[in-house]
Amino acid sequence: MKAVEEYSLKEINKIEDEKLREQYKKMYEYAIQSLISTPFDRRIRNYYPDVSIREFERILERETIEHTSFYNLPNQLVCFYPTLKEQSALSNQTCAFSGSKIKNGSLYYCYRPLLDVVNSNCQYVLKKTIKVETAYFSDLPRTIQEFDIFAQKVENYWNYPNDIVDYEQINYYLGGAVELLKLNKKRKIKR
């Protein structure tokens, strides 16, 4: 018989010995609850309700690493929402990535991600919305790691002269840095 840490909840429910099944359920629930310490952990648990304790530990570790900022908000757990909005230009705009004009009537993207910091329960957005031509859609960051790398490259553009994206142009467009604006807490966001 394998250890309780190896059983999924479905497998525990299939144990024929009622006393053993109830004992394993209690041990399972206690172990899972001891791993959940933040709303982020609860959200991960909701995505994976039937995994074993060991599998949940691995998932939680992987998700924590994937959602931890290393540059903009160092060592903070961040839920990253890459808000992209396609618009038609009502007047001439400047593309943040190329510096070229986005002509009146042309389609372009507005990029202003939301960063929800789990550790401090604070939310941030870009101070200045990034407007780009549709050709740059795939170059916009979609995760906190991509966003951190993007910000680092923008602020240290001279180290990336051969990159496909012109980080010096983006640095100029943003005024020298990728600045975040802290949002006021007027209403509570459900997690």
XYZ file of N, CA, C and O in Angstrom:
764
model
N 0.840 -1.182 0.000
C 0.000 0.000 0.000
C 0.885 1.246 0.000
O 1.856 1.317 0.743
N 0.561 2.238 -0.833
C 1.379 3.450 -0.906
C 1.019 4.414 0.222
O -0.033 4.307 0.849
N 1.878 5.421 0.425
C 1.682 6.410 1.489
C 0.521 7.328 1.137
O 0.189 7.525 -0.037
N -0.088 7.911 2.156
C -1.247 8.785 1.958
C -0.905 9.966 1.046
O -1.759 10.449 0.306
N 0.351 10.422 1.050
C 0.769 11.555 0.215
C 0.676 11.255 -1.274
O 0.660 12.159 -2.092
N 0.637 9.963 -1.605
C 0.592 9.542 -3.002
C -0.824 9.372 -3.547
O -1.020 9.244 -4.745
N -1.816 9.370 -2.672
C -3.204 9.145 -3.080
C -3.883 10.444 -3.498
O -3.754 11.466 -2.825
N -4.652 10.374 -4.574
C -5.550 11.477 -4.918
C -6.828 11.291 -4.107
O -7.060 10.217 -3.537
N -7.662 12.296 -4.057
C -8.911 12.193 -3.297
C -9.817 11.104 -3.888
O -10.467 10.373 -3.145
N -9.830 10.984 -5.203
C -10.624 9.929 -5.848
C -10.159 8.547 -5.410
O -10.964 7.659 -5.135
N -8.849 8.369 -5.366
C -8.294 7.085 -4.954
C -8.627 6.783 -3.492
O -8.932 5.643 -3.149
N -8.577 7.801 -2.653
C -8.922 7.609 -1.238
C -10.379 7.188 -1.119
O -10.719 6.288 -0.353
N -11.254 7.837 -1.890
C -12.685 7.490 -1.843
C -12.974 6.069 -2.331
O -14.036 5.527 -2.050
N -12.049 5.457 -3.039
C -12.234 4.096 -3.533
C -11.733 3.032 -2.563
O -11.916 1.844 -2.811
N -11.101 3.454 -1.479
C -10.608 2.488 -0.492
C -11.813 1.800 0.149
O -12.738 2.465 0.628
N -11.804 0.498 0.146
C -12.959 -0.262 0.638
C -13.087 -0.247 2.155
O -14.190 -0.176 2.678
N -11.991 -0.300 2.861
C -12.021 -0.291 4.328
C -12.456 1.104 4.795
O -11.714 2.081 4.663
N -13.665 1.188 5.343
C -14.256 2.482 5.721
C -13.408 3.232 6.750
O -13.210 4.443 6.631
N -12.908 2.531 7.728
C -12.104 3.168 8.779
C -10.818 3.751 8.192
O -10.435 4.882 8.488
N -10.148 2.975 7.362
C -8.925 3.434 6.702
C -9.218 4.609 5.768
O -8.463 5.586 5.722
N -10.320 4.502 5.010
C -10.726 5.577 4.092
C -10.921 6.887 4.843
O -10.409 7.931 4.433
N -11.654 6.862 5.957
C -11.907 8.076 6.747
C -10.619 8.621 7.350
O -10.410 9.830 7.388
N -9.745 7.740 7.790
C -8.463 8.158 8.355
C -7.622 8.848 7.276
O -7.038 9.904 7.512
N -7.563 8.273 6.066
C -6.809 8.856 4.961
C -7.415 10.202 4.522
O -6.691 11.130 4.194
N -8.746 10.285 4.514
C -9.408 11.551 4.150
C -8.996 12.662 5.108
O -8.679 13.777 4.687
N -9.017 12.354 6.406
C -8.639 13.356 7.413
C -7.182 13.767 7.244
O -6.854 14.951 7.294
N -6.308 12.800 7.035
C -4.889 13.093 6.841
C -4.667 13.915 5.566
O -3.879 14.860 5.556
N -5.395 13.528 4.526
C -5.301 14.237 3.247
C -5.730 15.694 3.406
O -5.007 16.608 3.020
N -6.909 15.914 3.985
C -7.432 17.281 4.162
C -6.525 18.117 5.053
O -6.279 19.293 4.771
N -6.018 17.525 6.112
C -5.119 18.251 7.015
C -3.850 18.672 6.269
O -3.405 19.810 6.378
N -3.263 17.762 5.509
C -2.042 18.050 4.761
C -2.269 19.139 3.711
O -1.464 20.059 3.568
N -3.386 19.028 2.990
C -3.699 20.029 1.966
C -3.911 21.403 2.621
O -3.378 22.411 2.158
N -4.676 21.457 3.696
C -4.942 22.730 4.373
C -3.659 23.348 4.931
O -3.517 24.568 4.956
N -2.718 22.540 5.347
C -1.456 23.066 5.872
C -0.604 23.684 4.759
O 0.272 24.506 5.030
N -0.850 23.302 3.511
C -0.115 23.862 2.374
C -0.726 25.170 1.860
O -0.084 25.920 1.136
N -1.972 25.438 2.224
C -2.685 26.617 1.728
C -2.563 27.752 2.745
O -3.089 27.657 3.845
N -1.849 28.812 2.341
C -1.667 29.933 3.268
C -2.091 31.279 2.680
O -2.147 32.266 3.396
N -2.370 31.328 1.373
C -2.764 32.584 0.733
C -3.960 32.344 -0.191
O -4.236 31.194 -0.565
N -4.630 33.416 -0.594
C -5.693 33.259 -1.598
C -5.163 32.658 -2.902
O -5.867 31.925 -3.585
N -3.914 32.939 -3.224
C -3.290 32.371 -4.414
C -3.246 30.842 -4.303
O -3.593 30.132 -5.244
N -2.838 30.343 -3.128
C -2.791 28.893 -2.900
C -4.178 28.276 -3.033
O -4.336 27.199 -3.603
N -5.190 28.964 -2.495
C -6.567 28.465 -2.601
C -7.014 28.398 -4.056
O -7.682 27.464 -4.476
N -6.637 29.412 -4.823
C -6.995 29.429 -6.249
C -6.351 28.251 -6.977
O -7.009 27.575 -7.770
N -5.084 27.988 -6.678
C -4.394 26.849 -7.287
C -5.088 25.553 -6.885
O -5.305 24.664 -7.704
N -5.481 25.463 -5.631
C -6.185 24.271 -5.145
C -7.499 24.071 -5.907
O -7.872 22.957 -6.246
N -8.202 25.148 -6.188
C -9.464 25.054 -6.930
C -9.252 24.536 -8.349
O -10.109 23.873 -8.906
N -8.089 24.840 -8.943
C -7.780 24.348 -10.285
C -7.423 22.860 -10.281
O -7.583 22.173 -11.283
N -6.890 22.397 -9.151
C -6.436 21.005 -9.045
C -7.044 20.362 -7.794
O -6.336 20.059 -6.833
N -8.345 20.120 -7.787
C -9.006 19.650 -6.569
C -8.771 18.185 -6.210
O -9.008 17.783 -5.080
N -8.278 17.381 -7.142
C -8.212 15.952 -6.888
C -6.794 15.376 -6.886
O -6.619 14.180 -6.820
N -5.780 16.210 -6.962
C -4.417 15.680 -7.044
C -3.930 15.190 -5.683
O -4.459 15.577 -4.638
N -2.905 14.370 -5.716
C -2.314 13.877 -4.470
C -1.598 15.024 -3.749
O -1.329 16.073 -4.340
N -1.257 14.795 -2.517
C -0.559 15.805 -1.717
C 0.790 16.125 -2.350
O 1.143 17.293 -2.507
N 1.519 15.111 -2.742
C 2.839 15.332 -3.365
C 2.708 16.102 -4.685
O 3.491 16.999 -4.967
N 1.707 15.744 -5.477
C 1.493 16.440 -6.750
C 1.103 17.899 -6.502
O 1.568 18.799 -7.190
N 0.265 18.127 -5.500
C -0.133 19.500 -5.162
C 1.072 20.321 -4.709
O 1.208 21.487 -5.079
N 1.973 19.728 -3.952
C 3.198 20.424 -3.533
C 4.018 20.834 -4.750
O 4.512 21.961 -4.823
N 4.150 19.925 -5.716
C 4.911 20.232 -6.938
C 4.237 21.340 -7.750
O 4.890 22.263 -8.238
N 2.911 21.239 -7.873
C 2.156 22.253 -8.627
C 2.285 23.612 -7.947
O 2.530 24.629 -8.601
N 2.126 23.639 -6.650
C 2.205 24.880 -5.884
C 3.591 25.519 -6.018
O 3.705 26.730 -6.222
N 4.621 24.705 -5.961
C 5.985 25.213 -6.110
C 6.193 25.791 -7.512
O 6.734 26.885 -7.671
N 5.752 25.053 -8.526
C 5.901 25.517 -9.917
C 5.137 26.824 -10.148
O 5.670 27.776 -10.712
N 3.887 26.879 -9.690
C 3.063 28.081 -9.870
C 3.642 29.274 -9.115
O 3.604 30.402 -9.603
N 4.176 29.030 -7.933
C 4.781 30.107 -7.149
C 5.987 30.677 -7.877
O 6.142 31.901 -7.969
N 6.825 29.805 -8.416
C 7.995 30.269 -9.168
C 7.555 31.053 -10.400
O 8.093 32.127 -10.684
N 6.554 30.544 -11.119
C 6.083 31.205 -12.339
C 5.438 32.559 -12.068
O 5.399 33.408 -12.954
N 4.928 32.777 -10.874
C 4.237 34.024 -10.557
C 5.037 34.954 -9.641
O 4.502 35.924 -9.117
N 6.308 34.664 -9.454
C 7.142 35.514 -8.610
C 7.919 36.494 -9.477
O 8.589 36.108 -10.422
N 7.831 37.768 -9.129
C 8.549 38.817 -9.845
C 9.989 38.874 -9.348
O 10.240 38.738 -8.152
N 10.925 39.097 -10.267
C 12.316 39.234 -9.861
C 12.841 40.645 -10.103
O 13.891 41.009 -9.589
N 12.125 41.462 -10.854
C 12.663 42.774 -11.218
C 11.789 43.926 -10.742
O 12.223 44.760 -9.967
N 10.564 43.994 -11.209
C 9.689 45.118 -10.869
C 9.252 45.102 -9.412
O 9.231 46.135 -8.751
N 8.870 43.940 -8.923
C 8.407 43.770 -7.542
C 9.150 42.568 -6.965
O 8.582 41.491 -6.810
N 10.439 42.726 -6.654
C 11.289 41.591 -6.289
C 10.718 40.702 -5.191
O 10.272 41.179 -4.157
N 10.736 39.402 -5.489
C 10.301 38.344 -4.567
C 8.841 38.445 -4.147
O 8.459 37.880 -3.128
N 8.041 39.137 -4.923
C 6.613 39.238 -4.639
C 5.856 38.280 -5.565
O 6.181 38.143 -6.737
N 4.847 37.653 -5.003
C 3.979 36.767 -5.766
C 2.958 37.641 -6.484
O 2.234 38.405 -5.846
N 2.919 37.553 -7.822
C 2.112 38.471 -8.624
C 1.205 37.704 -9.579
O 1.670 36.865 -10.345
N -0.088 38.031 -9.530
C -1.014 37.555 -10.564
C -0.976 38.619 -11.655
O -1.268 39.790 -11.402
N -0.586 38.221 -12.847
C -0.352 39.154 -13.942
C -1.466 39.039 -14.971
O -1.743 37.950 -15.465
N -2.116 40.153 -15.265
C -3.208 40.187 -16.236
C -2.806 41.117 -17.380
O -2.870 42.339 -17.241
N -2.372 40.560 -18.519
C -1.886 41.385 -19.635
C -3.032 42.006 -20.435
O -3.475 41.456 -21.434
N -3.512 43.123 -19.995
C -4.658 43.760 -20.625
C -4.270 44.339 -21.984
O -3.461 45.257 -22.074
N -4.860 43.782 -23.023
C -4.637 44.221 -24.399
C -5.967 44.621 -25.007
O -6.948 43.899 -24.887
N -5.977 45.747 -25.669
C -7.216 46.215 -26.277
C -6.916 46.689 -27.699
O -6.069 47.557 -27.908
N -7.603 46.086 -28.664
C -7.432 46.514 -30.050
C -8.321 47.719 -30.298
O -9.501 47.707 -29.933
N -7.745 48.759 -30.902
C -8.506 49.975 -31.170
C -8.214 50.488 -32.572
O -7.196 50.169 -33.158
N -9.122 51.320 -33.025
C -8.922 52.015 -34.285
C -8.530 53.451 -33.941
O -9.209 54.113 -33.152
N -7.428 53.915 -34.510
C -6.909 55.251 -34.183
C -7.871 56.337 -34.635
O -8.284 56.370 -35.790
N -8.244 57.201 -33.695
C -9.098 58.352 -34.012
C -8.260 59.545 -34.447
O -8.768 60.488 -35.048
N -6.978 59.485 -34.111
C -6.006 60.487 -34.551
C -4.666 59.778 -34.680
O -4.527 58.615 -34.294
N -3.680 60.448 -35.223
C -2.369 59.833 -35.366
C -1.792 59.523 -33.982
O -1.880 60.334 -33.067
N -1.215 58.325 -33.840
C -0.573 57.874 -32.602
C 0.865 57.503 -32.927
O 1.212 57.287 -34.086
N 1.693 57.372 -31.900
C 3.062 56.930 -32.086
C 3.204 55.521 -31.539
O 2.788 55.243 -30.411
N 3.793 54.642 -32.312
C 4.038 53.261 -31.879
C 5.208 53.260 -30.900
O 6.291 53.767 -31.207
N 4.991 52.690 -29.731
C 6.024 52.641 -28.693
C 7.218 51.795 -29.108
O 8.337 52.042 -28.676
N 7.007 50.808 -29.948
C 8.072 49.883 -30.307
C 8.905 50.327 -31.504
O 10.071 49.995 -31.596
N 8.300 51.053 -32.434
C 9.036 51.431 -33.639
C 9.216 52.941 -33.785
O 10.087 53.383 -34.524
N 8.389 53.711 -33.107
C 8.444 55.166 -33.242
C 7.703 55.675 -34.464
O 7.586 56.878 -34.679
N 7.173 54.767 -35.272
C 6.456 55.190 -36.475
C 5.038 55.643 -36.132
O 4.517 55.340 -35.058
N 4.438 56.325 -37.075
C 3.077 56.823 -36.860
C 2.048 55.731 -37.118
O 2.137 54.997 -38.092
N 1.083 55.682 -36.232
C -0.099 54.844 -36.440
C -1.140 55.817 -36.972
O -1.597 56.697 -36.246
N -1.454 55.698 -38.243
C -2.305 56.694 -38.898
C -3.767 56.591 -38.467
O -4.242 55.529 -38.077
N -4.443 57.691 -38.573
C -5.864 57.790 -38.274
C -6.623 56.683 -39.014
O -6.445 56.505 -40.209
N -7.419 55.894 -38.287
C -8.190 54.809 -38.873
C -7.504 53.459 -38.841
O -8.128 52.424 -39.089
N -6.201 53.436 -38.543
C -5.454 52.170 -38.474
C -5.720 51.467 -37.146
O -5.988 52.106 -36.132
N -5.598 50.154 -37.178
C -5.738 49.376 -35.946
C -4.416 49.360 -35.181
O -3.344 49.340 -35.785
N -4.515 49.382 -33.869
C -3.347 49.276 -33.005
C -3.786 48.664 -31.679
O -4.973 48.490 -31.427
N -2.809 48.306 -30.842
C -3.107 47.723 -29.530
C -2.704 48.671 -28.413
O -1.639 49.291 -28.480
N -3.557 48.749 -27.407
C -3.241 49.436 -26.160
C -2.888 48.345 -25.156
O -3.650 47.389 -24.981
N -1.754 48.502 -24.510
C -1.267 47.502 -23.562
C -1.060 48.169 -22.208
O -0.265 49.103 -22.078
N -1.797 47.708 -21.231
C -1.665 48.238 -19.864
C -2.013 47.123 -18.883
O -3.147 47.003 -18.426
N -1.023 46.280 -18.565
C -1.291 45.119 -17.708
C -1.620 45.513 -16.268
O -1.223 46.572 -15.790
N -2.341 44.619 -15.608
C -2.650 44.753 -14.189
C -1.783 43.752 -13.439
O -1.736 42.579 -13.798
N -1.092 44.230 -12.415
C -0.264 43.380 -11.575
C -0.892 43.352 -10.193
O -0.958 44.377 -9.510
N -1.391 42.199 -9.796
C -2.048 42.015 -8.505
C -1.053 41.307 -7.586
O -0.770 40.126 -7.758
N -0.511 42.040 -6.617
C 0.511 41.494 -5.727
C -0.171 40.755 -4.581
O -0.849 41.357 -3.758
N 0.005 39.453 -4.557
C -0.658 38.599 -3.576
C -0.144 38.888 -2.168
O -0.918 38.996 -1.225
N 1.177 39.056 -2.008
C 1.785 39.237 -0.695
C 1.258 40.478 0.025
O 1.045 40.450 1.232
N 1.082 41.571 -0.690
C 0.679 42.833 -0.058
C -0.756 43.234 -0.379
O -1.232 44.247 0.118
N -1.410 42.474 -1.242
C -2.784 42.774 -1.652
C -2.902 44.163 -2.292
O -3.872 44.881 -2.083
N -1.892 44.538 -3.076
C -1.876 45.808 -3.807
C -1.974 45.512 -5.298
O -1.534 44.465 -5.758
N -2.513 46.460 -6.038
C -2.604 46.323 -7.485
C -1.880 47.494 -8.157
O -1.940 48.631 -7.672
N -1.234 47.174 -9.273
C -0.504 48.167 -10.048
C -0.874 48.032 -11.519
O -1.223 46.951 -11.979
N -0.748 49.146 -12.240
C -0.852 49.152 -13.698
C 0.331 49.957 -14.224
O 0.997 50.668 -13.469
N 0.581 49.851 -15.512
C 1.606 50.699 -16.118
C 1.190 52.159 -15.976
O 0.020 52.501 -16.163
N 2.136 53.003 -15.663
C 1.831 54.436 -15.520
C 1.414 55.027 -16.870
O 0.524 55.850 -16.941
N 2.070 54.556 -17.934
C 1.749 55.033 -19.279
C 1.347 53.849 -20.150
O 2.080 52.869 -20.256
N 0.188 53.927 -20.777
C -0.280 52.876 -21.678
C 0.661 52.776 -22.872
O 1.055 53.784 -23.451
N 0.997 51.563 -23.231
C 1.856 51.327 -24.394
C 0.962 51.089 -25.603
O 0.110 50.207 -25.589
N 1.168 51.885 -26.643
C 0.403 51.754 -27.887
C 1.353 51.233 -28.958
O 2.420 51.804 -29.170
N 0.942 50.128 -29.591
C 1.806 49.511 -30.602
C 1.021 49.142 -31.848
O -0.175 48.867 -31.789
N 1.737 49.114 -32.962
C 1.163 48.634 -34.214
C 0.820 47.153 -34.054
O 1.435 46.455 -33.238
N -0.119 46.667 -34.832
C -0.574 45.279 -34.702
C 0.551 44.267 -34.940
O 0.499 43.165 -34.401
N 1.563 44.632 -35.687
C 2.677 43.721 -35.957
C 3.452 43.358 -34.691
O 4.127 42.330 -34.635
N 3.352 44.164 -33.641
C 4.095 43.929 -32.406
C 3.278 43.186 -31.350
O 3.716 43.051 -30.216
N 2.122 42.694 -31.726
C 1.244 41.991 -30.785
C 1.969 40.884 -30.018
O 1.873 40.772 -28.803
N 2.722 40.056 -30.720
C 3.382 38.910 -30.091
C 4.591 39.305 -29.237
O 5.107 38.480 -28.480
N 5.058 40.540 -29.328
C 6.205 40.996 -28.546
C 5.807 41.565 -27.183
O 6.682 41.896 -26.381
N 4.508 41.679 -26.934
C 4.047 42.223 -25.654
C 4.074 41.131 -24.582
O 3.640 40.005 -24.823
N 4.582 41.451 -23.386
C 4.687 40.456 -22.306
C 3.326 39.910 -21.875
O 2.361 40.651 -21.738
N 3.273 38.586 -21.635
C 2.031 37.926 -21.220
C 2.097 37.346 -19.805
O 1.091 36.960 -19.249
N 3.318 37.250 -19.232
C 3.491 36.708 -17.887
C 4.342 37.678 -17.075
O 4.990 38.574 -17.641
N 4.393 37.476 -15.769
C 5.217 38.359 -14.931
C 6.694 38.208 -15.274
O 7.432 39.195 -15.278
N 7.142 36.997 -15.615
C 8.550 36.837 -16.000
C 8.858 37.598 -17.285
O 9.883 38.269 -17.381
N 7.980 37.479 -18.278
C 8.173 38.215 -19.534
C 8.151 39.715 -19.286
O 8.934 40.464 -19.873
N 7.268 40.166 -18.407
C 7.167 41.592 -18.096
C 8.435 42.083 -17.383
O 8.936 43.167 -17.685
N 8.960 41.294 -16.470
C 10.204 41.657 -15.781
C 11.362 41.763 -16.758
O 12.160 42.702 -16.695
N 11.469 40.789 -17.667
C 12.536 40.817 -18.672
C 12.369 42.038 -19.572
O 13.334 42.733 -19.879
N 11.136 42.305 -19.984
C 10.834 43.468 -20.817
C 11.278 44.755 -20.121
O 11.982 45.584 -20.707
N 10.887 44.935 -18.853
C 11.240 46.144 -18.098
C 12.749 46.272 -17.949
O 13.315 47.371 -18.098
N 13.412 45.162 -17.674
C 14.866 45.176 -17.521
C 15.537 45.590 -18.837
O 16.470 46.390 -18.837
N 15.039 45.071 -19.948
C 15.616 45.418 -21.251
C 15.337 46.877 -21.610
O 16.209 47.541 -22.177
N 14.147 47.365 -21.287
C 13.826 48.769 -21.575
C 14.739 49.693 -20.779
O 15.271 50.671 -21.306
N 14.938 49.390 -19.512
C 15.738 50.259 -18.645
C 17.237 50.116 -18.874
O 18.004 50.987 -18.486
N 17.661 49.029 -19.502
C 19.078 48.795 -19.815
C 19.241 48.537 -21.307
O 19.961 47.625 -21.711
N 18.565 49.336 -22.114
C 18.479 49.112 -23.560
C 19.828 48.994 -24.255
O 19.962 48.281 -25.247
N 20.869 49.663 -23.756
C 22.179 49.650 -24.386
C 22.811 48.253 -24.383
O 23.708 47.978 -25.168
N 22.318 47.368 -23.508
C 22.828 45.997 -23.474
C 22.186 45.091 -24.528
O 22.589 43.936 -24.663
N 21.197 45.598 -25.254
C 20.443 44.775 -26.212
C 20.362 45.443 -27.590
O 19.284 45.585 -28.157
N 21.513 45.827 -28.167
C 21.468 46.546 -29.450
C 21.043 45.676 -30.626
O 20.554 46.189 -31.617
N 21.214 44.367 -30.533
C 20.905 43.481 -31.653
C 19.570 42.769 -31.506
O 19.255 41.873 -32.286
N 18.791 43.132 -30.509
C 17.491 42.508 -30.306
C 16.523 42.961 -31.396
O 16.669 44.053 -31.957
N 15.558 42.126 -31.704
C 14.567 42.457 -32.738
C 13.765 43.698 -32.329
O 13.463 44.554 -33.149
N 13.427 43.789 -31.038
C 12.664 44.926 -30.516
C 13.640 46.060 -30.186
O 14.695 45.828 -29.599
N 13.286 47.284 -30.545
C 14.117 48.453 -30.286
C 13.816 48.981 -28.881
O 12.948 49.829 -28.682
N 14.555 48.458 -27.882
C 14.300 48.834 -26.494
C 14.675 50.279 -26.205
O 14.119 50.891 -25.296
N 15.578 50.840 -26.992
C 15.909 52.262 -26.819
C 14.691 53.126 -27.172
O 14.379 54.089 -26.481
N 13.983 52.762 -28.227
C 12.780 53.484 -28.627
C 11.710 53.392 -27.534
O 11.056 54.367 -27.204
N 11.532 52.200 -26.959
C 10.533 52.019 -25.903
C 10.937 52.824 -24.670
O 10.090 53.446 -24.021
N 12.228 52.843 -24.361
C 12.735 53.632 -23.242
C 12.393 55.109 -23.440
O 11.929 55.780 -22.508
N 12.609 55.588 -24.640
C 12.286 56.981 -24.962
C 10.781 57.229 -24.830
O 10.350 58.219 -24.237
N 9.977 56.327 -25.363
C 8.513 56.441 -25.322
C 7.996 56.498 -23.880
O 7.096 57.262 -23.555
N 8.583 55.661 -23.008
C 8.126 55.579 -21.618
C 8.808 56.585 -20.693
O 8.500 56.626 -19.503
N 9.730 57.362 -21.224
C 10.382 58.372 -20.400
C 11.510 57.822 -19.539
O 11.781 58.358 -18.463
N 12.132 56.727 -19.972
C 13.309 56.225 -19.288
C 13.122 54.984 -18.439
O 14.095 54.368 -18.036
N 11.884 54.642 -18.102
C 11.668 53.461 -17.249
C 10.248 52.930 -17.411
O 9.347 53.663 -17.817
N 10.090 51.670 -17.064
C 8.761 51.061 -17.026
C 8.220 51.332 -15.620
O 8.560 50.644 -14.669
N 7.427 52.393 -15.505
C 6.914 52.799 -14.190
C 5.530 52.206 -13.944
O 4.695 52.161 -14.842
N 5.331 51.803 -12.695
C 4.050 51.254 -12.282
C 3.306 52.274 -11.425
O 3.908 53.005 -10.658
N 2.002 52.274 -11.574
C 1.127 53.152 -10.803
C 0.318 52.286 -9.848
O -0.366 51.356 -10.282
N 0.411 52.591 -8.556
C -0.335 51.819 -7.556
C -1.785 52.284 -7.578
O -2.073 53.485 -7.529
N -2.694 51.321 -7.646
C -4.118 51.647 -7.664
C -4.636 51.834 -6.248
O -4.217 51.145 -5.320
N -5.553 52.784 -6.097
C -6.202 52.986 -4.803
C -7.154 51.842 -4.551
O -7.813 51.349 -5.454
N -7.268 51.450 -3.294
C -8.165 50.354 -2.911
C -9.540 50.913 -2.601
O -9.828 51.290 -1.485
N -10.404 50.994 -3.594
C -11.765 51.471 -3.366
C -12.736 50.327 -3.213
O -13.715 50.426 -2.532
N -12.441 49.221 -3.896
C -13.295 48.054 -3.773
C -12.421 46.813 -3.713
O -11.332 46.785 -4.247
N -12.903 45.824 -3.065
C -12.153 44.596 -2.893
C -12.338 43.696 -4.105
O -13.449 43.491 -4.574
N -11.242 43.191 -4.610
C -11.274 42.276 -5.746
C -11.413 40.863 -5.197
O -10.644 40.437 -4.343
N -12.410 40.124 -5.689
C -12.598 38.740 -5.247
C -11.543 37.856 -5.856
O -11.176 38.014 -7.005
N -11.048 36.938 -5.075
C -10.003 36.009 -5.546
C -10.574 34.644 -5.679
O -11.001 33.969 -4.948
